[in-house]
Amino acid sequence: MAKKQHGKTGIAMDKRKNMKISENIYLGVASSEDDDDEAPEEVTFEDSKATALRSMKQAIDSVRREKELLKEKRKKRQELFQEQKKRKLLPDNILEEIDSTVPKKPKVSEVEGQGKEKKRRRRYKRRSLKGNCSVMRVQDQSLANKQQQSALKFIQSRLYGKGTKRTTASQLLSLENKRALNKTAAVQFVDKQWGLERKEKAKKFKKKWKTKQGSGRD
Amino acid sequence: MGDFKVHRVRFFDYMPSGIRCMAFNHKTHRLALARLDGSVEIFNFSDNFFQEKIIPGKDSQSIEAICWVGERLFTASLNGGITEHDLVNLRPKYSLDAFGGPIWTLACNAQGTHIAVGCEDGSVKLFEVHPENIQFERNLDRQKGRVMSLSWHTSGAQIAAGMLDMIRVFDVKSVTSSGKSYCAQNAGGSRRRVRRRKCVVWSVVFLSDHTIVSGDSAGKVQVWDGNMGTLIKTHQISKWDVLCLSASQDENSLVAGTSEGTVVQFQFLASTLVEAEKEWVRTRTLKPHTHDVRAVLELEQIIVSGGMDTQLVVRPLMDKVEIKSQDTAPRKIHFPHRRLVSCAEQAGLLLFQFPAHLEVWRLGESDGHGRPGDRLLVRRKPEKLLQLKRKGEEQISCSALSNCGGWVAYSSVSSLRLFRLQCDNNHLSIVKISSLPKFLSSAHQLCFSADSSKLFVASSNSTVHVISLSKSECKLVHSFKSASGCTEPVHLLAPSADGAWLATANGACEIHIYNLHKLKPHCSLPLHRSCPSAMAIHPTTNNLVVVHADQQIFEFSVVEGRYTDWSRKLQRVGLHPLWLQRDTPVTHVTFNLQNPAQFLLHDMYMFCLVDQSLPLPEQRDQFFNQLTLKSLSEDERKSRIHAFKICKRFQPLLSMFMLKDGALVVVERPLLDITTQLPAPIGQKKFAT
């Protein structure tokens, strides 16, 4: 909990706040001194001051460390995002070809520091180029195949997609069973609240059980 | 009846594929049916709904529409091709790309001169039918959005096309691309349409009086005036989609199939007795299916429907029927009328044929003896020895396992493969035989001889090749050309146990017997009007037992070349009416090795032991008399007993074999197992559940 709070406030934390913390700590120490009257006064003032200072320093250090950790985390994340974006992009040579086909403004000299900015700009430009078209390799998928896939998807979404109110086979069977004259055990007994693993297990068990029943009938 | 040790096999996980579309040829009475896996099946409706032919599919080809043009069969696929099928060689003849993206629908005009296809890109393309092929003629006016359904007017001058939210009528004859086209906007017509997705017109029917009937994804069947483009009547028949429509030939009746599994009939009737004006009235609601009805046909007084629950339902309408009989009973066709399981009777192995692979299992063993009806303990469990995946994307059309369990062969449309299996204790090795003759590229049926030394391959043009098998090489011994010059595919092969004879049956109902020693045709059986569905040659007497799709049984003495006396007697007395009323064909014949006078037959619901030494049942005798016989005394039993002993314990029966040790193997496929694996059905709220 404490860490989280630090994380939230830590960004805007300044020296004044640190002072406050140290004051609190000081007060805390003082109050403790008041509390135990009977205890022998072995701790000198210097010692107590030193411990107080130490604890204060530790507090400040921990705050700073937290800040640094956070910074590092953010940095790592940023890097990860960039890498992912790079992975999503097509290989460089293809991008170059696409770029070369379109008349382009003269290239800005490539400096290491400007690399990021340039990439971003390039990406932006490609997006505007595309319009409704998308770039894909022919060898990945023939046109007919892709069309067939999309047609199948259309049928699937129409017949089994959202809003078609499909149930499962086991529910159909249980409904039949409920309305039958002589009711028997469920063909597939599964509870909605079960996890996936348990459902699978139940299915397997059921299958075994059914074959046993089947062979037992003769 | 005789006692048998029975291996009850329930581990054949055969899963039929859902039915996508159907077409009926009124001239030849053949139903063509396409399944979701791309296979096409032909049923003969004038021969007891027997499944005559199966054209195996390809993985990449999903058929969306099917139609007959004369006696030629065309299908259209989502991969954008139109395919004509060769019904003699059971393979696609040629495929033509329509260049319009995936094809959703295909329709032929009544004259049989043109085919129209509806494509993904919104175009309707016309193809001219030539004797050898089809040729692209022109595009009709291209629309926005896919064309989901098409229907020709009987005159051949107009086509109605169902699209997204729209029905359009094209004028075919005009010189310009489209003369007049009326636009029936908002076919969905629902007020909620704005919020909803677009309404898909799944099916249209163009009647000869220029009425257009449409079925759409809003669950409506709507009747439109085709001349004016106005809506006449709306029938809301479902909360879900209306997927298919079909009108009878006289256009007095119309059926619609819905996602809920219901089939709704409409009739063109005068609403009151006085009025002369007729209108479409909803008359019947049937629920033949549990899942979506993807294809429906209205024939004369019969509704045929099929859908995602993989069964074909043939339901006669009881309009003019007074007496209940075999013809008025609804029937369901679940499984192919074809052998999917082979058995090595010596080795105790089973071969299961799936569209994409083969499985070899070793049967379990049990010890001890029990009283009849007891369940024996299994000492060794059945064991899957091998799973053989096919090469390429063509489905397996037939397969065979030799008697000794040492050879496995399978064939697809373009390749025939032979494997040598070696099984020592726990070690199994499989070697592909590559030295097969080159011309053996496909087979309609495969069979090994009883001593596993020869392979019989039924190939194109009714030719049967005999191949001798040995460890070193496989070579062709002889090719038997069809004795009558018939080119129909051979669908049954029956070799004799002594290796002297081979009987073949083809799609034209012919049965030929060949002499394997002299390598010459021996004789042909008299032609029966119905297709043979199973046959086998008796191991000791060499009598050929043939069972036809109309349930007739014949016994033919191969050596003497004539029907046996028992067969003549059976024809004279006639089969029992209850036997003739069964609605599934006999798919296998085996012989009882312990008693040469007995043979066994089975269909989907029963198996029957026929004892030729016993008297035949008279027409009025009790046919299913097992239980009554049990309760009678010895003397009475003798007077009541007859030749047909029927056992219905094992259902639904896919195959039955008799092993060398006299044990029976029954292969069952419980329908419940299939139901649990079907795609999701529509969920409906039922009161009090």
Coordinates of N, CA and C in Angstrom, one line a residue, chain B residues 11-79:
Chain B
F11 N -16.4 -48.2 -31.1 CA -15.3 -47.2 -31.2 C -15.1 -46.7 -32.6
F12 N -16.0 -46.9 -33.5 CA -15.9 -46.3 -34.8 C -16.5 -44.9 -34.7
D13 N -15.7 -43.9 -34.7 CA -16.2 -42.5 -34.5 C -16.6 -41.9 -35.8
Y14 N -17.4 -42.5 -36.6 CA -17.8 -42.0 -37.9 C -18.7 -40.8 -37.7
M15 N -18.4 -39.7 -38.4 CA -19.2 -38.5 -38.2 C -19.6 -38.1 -39.6
P16 N -20.9 -38.3 -39.9 CA -21.4 -37.8 -41.3 C -21.3 -36.3 -41.3
S17 N -21.3 -35.8 -42.5 CA -21.2 -34.3 -42.7 C -22.6 -33.8 -43.0
G18 N -22.8 -32.5 -42.7 CA -24.1 -31.9 -42.8 C -24.5 -31.7 -44.3
I19 N -25.8 -31.7 -44.5 CA -26.3 -31.6 -45.9 C -26.4 -30.1 -46.3
R20 N -25.9 -29.7 -47.4 CA -25.9 -28.3 -47.8 C -27.0 -28.0 -48.8
C21 N -27.1 -28.8 -49.9 CA -28.0 -28.4 -50.9 C -28.5 -29.7 -51.6
M22 N -29.6 -29.6 -52.3 CA -30.2 -30.8 -53.0 C -30.8 -30.3 -54.3
A23 N -30.9 -31.3 -55.2 CA -31.6 -31.0 -56.5 C -32.2 -32.3 -56.9
F24 N -33.4 -32.2 -57.5 CA -34.1 -33.4 -57.9 C -34.3 -33.4 -59.4
N25 N -34.0 -34.6 -60.0 CA -34.2 -34.7 -61.4 C -35.6 -35.5 -61.6
H26 N -36.6 -34.8 -62.2 CA -37.9 -35.4 -62.3 C -38.0 -36.4 -63.3
K27 N -37.1 -36.4 -64.3 CA -37.1 -37.4 -65.4 C -36.6 -38.7 -64.9
T28 N -35.4 -38.7 -64.3 CA -34.8 -39.9 -63.9 C -35.1 -40.3 -62.4
H29 N -35.8 -39.4 -61.7 CA -36.1 -39.7 -60.3 C -34.9 -39.8 -59.4
R30 N -33.9 -39.0 -59.7 CA -32.6 -39.1 -58.9 C -32.5 -37.8 -58.1
L31 N -32.1 -38.0 -56.9 CA -31.9 -36.8 -56.0 C -30.4 -36.7 -55.9
A32 N -29.9 -35.5 -56.2 CA -28.5 -35.2 -56.0 C -28.4 -34.4 -54.7
L33 N -27.4 -34.7 -53.9 CA -27.3 -34.1 -52.6 C -25.8 -33.8 -52.3
A34 N -25.6 -32.5 -51.9 CA -24.2 -32.1 -51.6 C -24.1 -31.9 -50.2
R35 N -23.0 -32.4 -49.6 CA -22.7 -32.2 -48.2 C -21.7 -31.1 -48.0
L36 N -21.6 -30.8 -46.7 CA -20.7 -29.7 -46.4 C -19.2 -30.0 -46.6
D37 N -18.9 -31.3 -46.6 CA -17.5 -31.6 -46.9 C -17.2 -31.7 -48.4
G38 N -18.2 -31.4 -49.2 CA -17.9 -31.3 -50.6 C -18.3 -32.6 -51.4
S39 N -18.8 -33.6 -50.7 CA -19.1 -34.8 -51.4 C -20.5 -34.8 -52.0
V40 N -20.7 -35.5 -53.1 CA -22.0 -35.4 -53.7 C -22.6 -36.9 -53.7
E41 N -23.9 -37.0 -53.4 CA -24.5 -38.3 -53.3 C -25.7 -38.3 -54.2
I42 N -25.9 -39.5 -54.9 CA -27.1 -39.6 -55.8 C -28.0 -40.7 -55.2
F43 N -29.2 -40.3 -55.0 CA -30.2 -41.3 -54.5 C -31.2 -41.6 -55.6
N44 N -31.6 -42.8 -55.7 CA -32.6 -43.2 -56.6 C -34.0 -43.3 -55.9
F45 N -34.9 -42.3 -56.2 CA -36.2 -42.3 -55.5 C -37.1 -43.4 -56.1
S46 N -36.9 -43.9 -57.3 CA -37.8 -44.9 -57.7 C -37.3 -46.3 -57.3
D47 N -36.2 -46.4 -56.6 CA -35.6 -47.6 -56.2 C -35.4 -47.6 -54.6
N48 N -36.5 -47.4 -53.9 CA -36.5 -47.4 -52.5 C -35.5 -46.5 -51.8
F49 N -35.2 -45.3 -52.4 CA -34.3 -44.3 -51.9 C -32.9 -44.8 -51.7
F50 N -32.5 -45.7 -52.6 CA -31.2 -46.3 -52.5 C -30.1 -45.3 -52.9
Q51 N -29.1 -45.2 -52.1 CA -27.9 -44.4 -52.4 C -27.1 -45.0 -53.5
E52 N -27.2 -44.6 -54.7 CA -26.5 -45.3 -55.8 C -25.1 -44.9 -55.9
K53 N -24.8 -43.6 -55.8 CA -23.4 -43.2 -56.1 C -23.0 -42.2 -55.1
I54 N -21.7 -42.2 -54.9 CA -21.1 -41.2 -54.0 C -19.9 -40.6 -54.8
I55 N -19.8 -39.3 -55.0 CA -18.7 -38.7 -55.5 C -17.9 -38.0 -54.4
P56 N -16.7 -38.5 -54.0 CA -16.0 -38.0 -52.9 C -15.6 -36.5 -53.1
G57 N -15.5 -35.8 -52.1 CA -15.2 -34.3 -52.3 C -13.8 -34.0 -52.1
K58 N -13.5 -32.8 -52.2 CA -12.1 -32.3 -51.9 C -12.2 -31.3 -50.8
D59 N -11.1 -31.2 -50.0 CA -11.2 -30.4 -48.8 C -11.4 -28.9 -49.1
S60 N -10.8 -28.4 -50.2 CA -10.9 -27.0 -50.5 C -12.2 -26.6 -51.2
Q61 N -12.9 -27.6 -51.6 CA -14.1 -27.3 -52.3 C -15.4 -27.5 -51.4
S62 N -16.0 -26.4 -51.1 CA -17.2 -26.5 -50.3 C -18.4 -26.1 -51.3
I63 N -19.2 -27.1 -51.5 CA -20.3 -26.8 -52.5 C -21.4 -26.0 -51.9
E64 N -21.8 -25.0 -52.7 CA -22.9 -24.2 -52.2 C -24.2 -24.4 -52.9
A65 N -24.1 -24.8 -54.2 CA -25.3 -25.0 -55.0 C -25.2 -26.2 -55.9
I66 N -26.3 -26.8 -56.2 CA -26.2 -28.0 -57.1 C -27.4 -27.9 -58.0
C67 N -27.2 -28.3 -59.3 CA -28.4 -28.4 -60.2 C -28.2 -29.4 -61.3
W68 N -29.3 -30.0 -61.7 CA -29.3 -30.9 -62.8 C -29.6 -30.1 -64.1
V69 N -28.9 -30.5 -65.2 CA -29.2 -30.0 -66.5 C -29.4 -31.2 -67.3
G70 N -30.6 -31.6 -67.6 CA -30.9 -32.9 -68.2 C -30.4 -34.0 -67.3
E71 N -29.5 -34.8 -67.8 CA -28.9 -35.8 -66.9 C -27.5 -35.5 -66.4
R72 N -27.1 -34.2 -66.6 CA -25.8 -33.8 -66.2 C -25.9 -33.0 -64.9
L73 N -24.9 -33.1 -64.1 CA -25.0 -32.6 -62.8 C -23.9 -31.5 -62.6
F74 N -24.3 -30.3 -62.2 CA -23.4 -29.2 -62.0 C -23.4 -28.7 -60.5
T75 N -22.3 -28.4 -60.0 CA -22.2 -27.8 -58.7 C -21.4 -26.5 -58.7
A76 N -21.7 -25.6 -57.8 CA -20.9 -24.4 -57.7 C -20.3 -24.3 -56.3
S77 N -19.1 -23.8 -56.3 CA -18.4 -23.8 -55.0 C -18.0 -22.4 -54.6
L78 N -17.7 -22.3 -53.3 CA -17.3 -21.0 -52.7 C -15.9 -20.6 -53.2
N79 N -15.2 -21.6 -53.8 CA -13.9 -21.2 -54.4 C -14.0 -20.6 -55.7

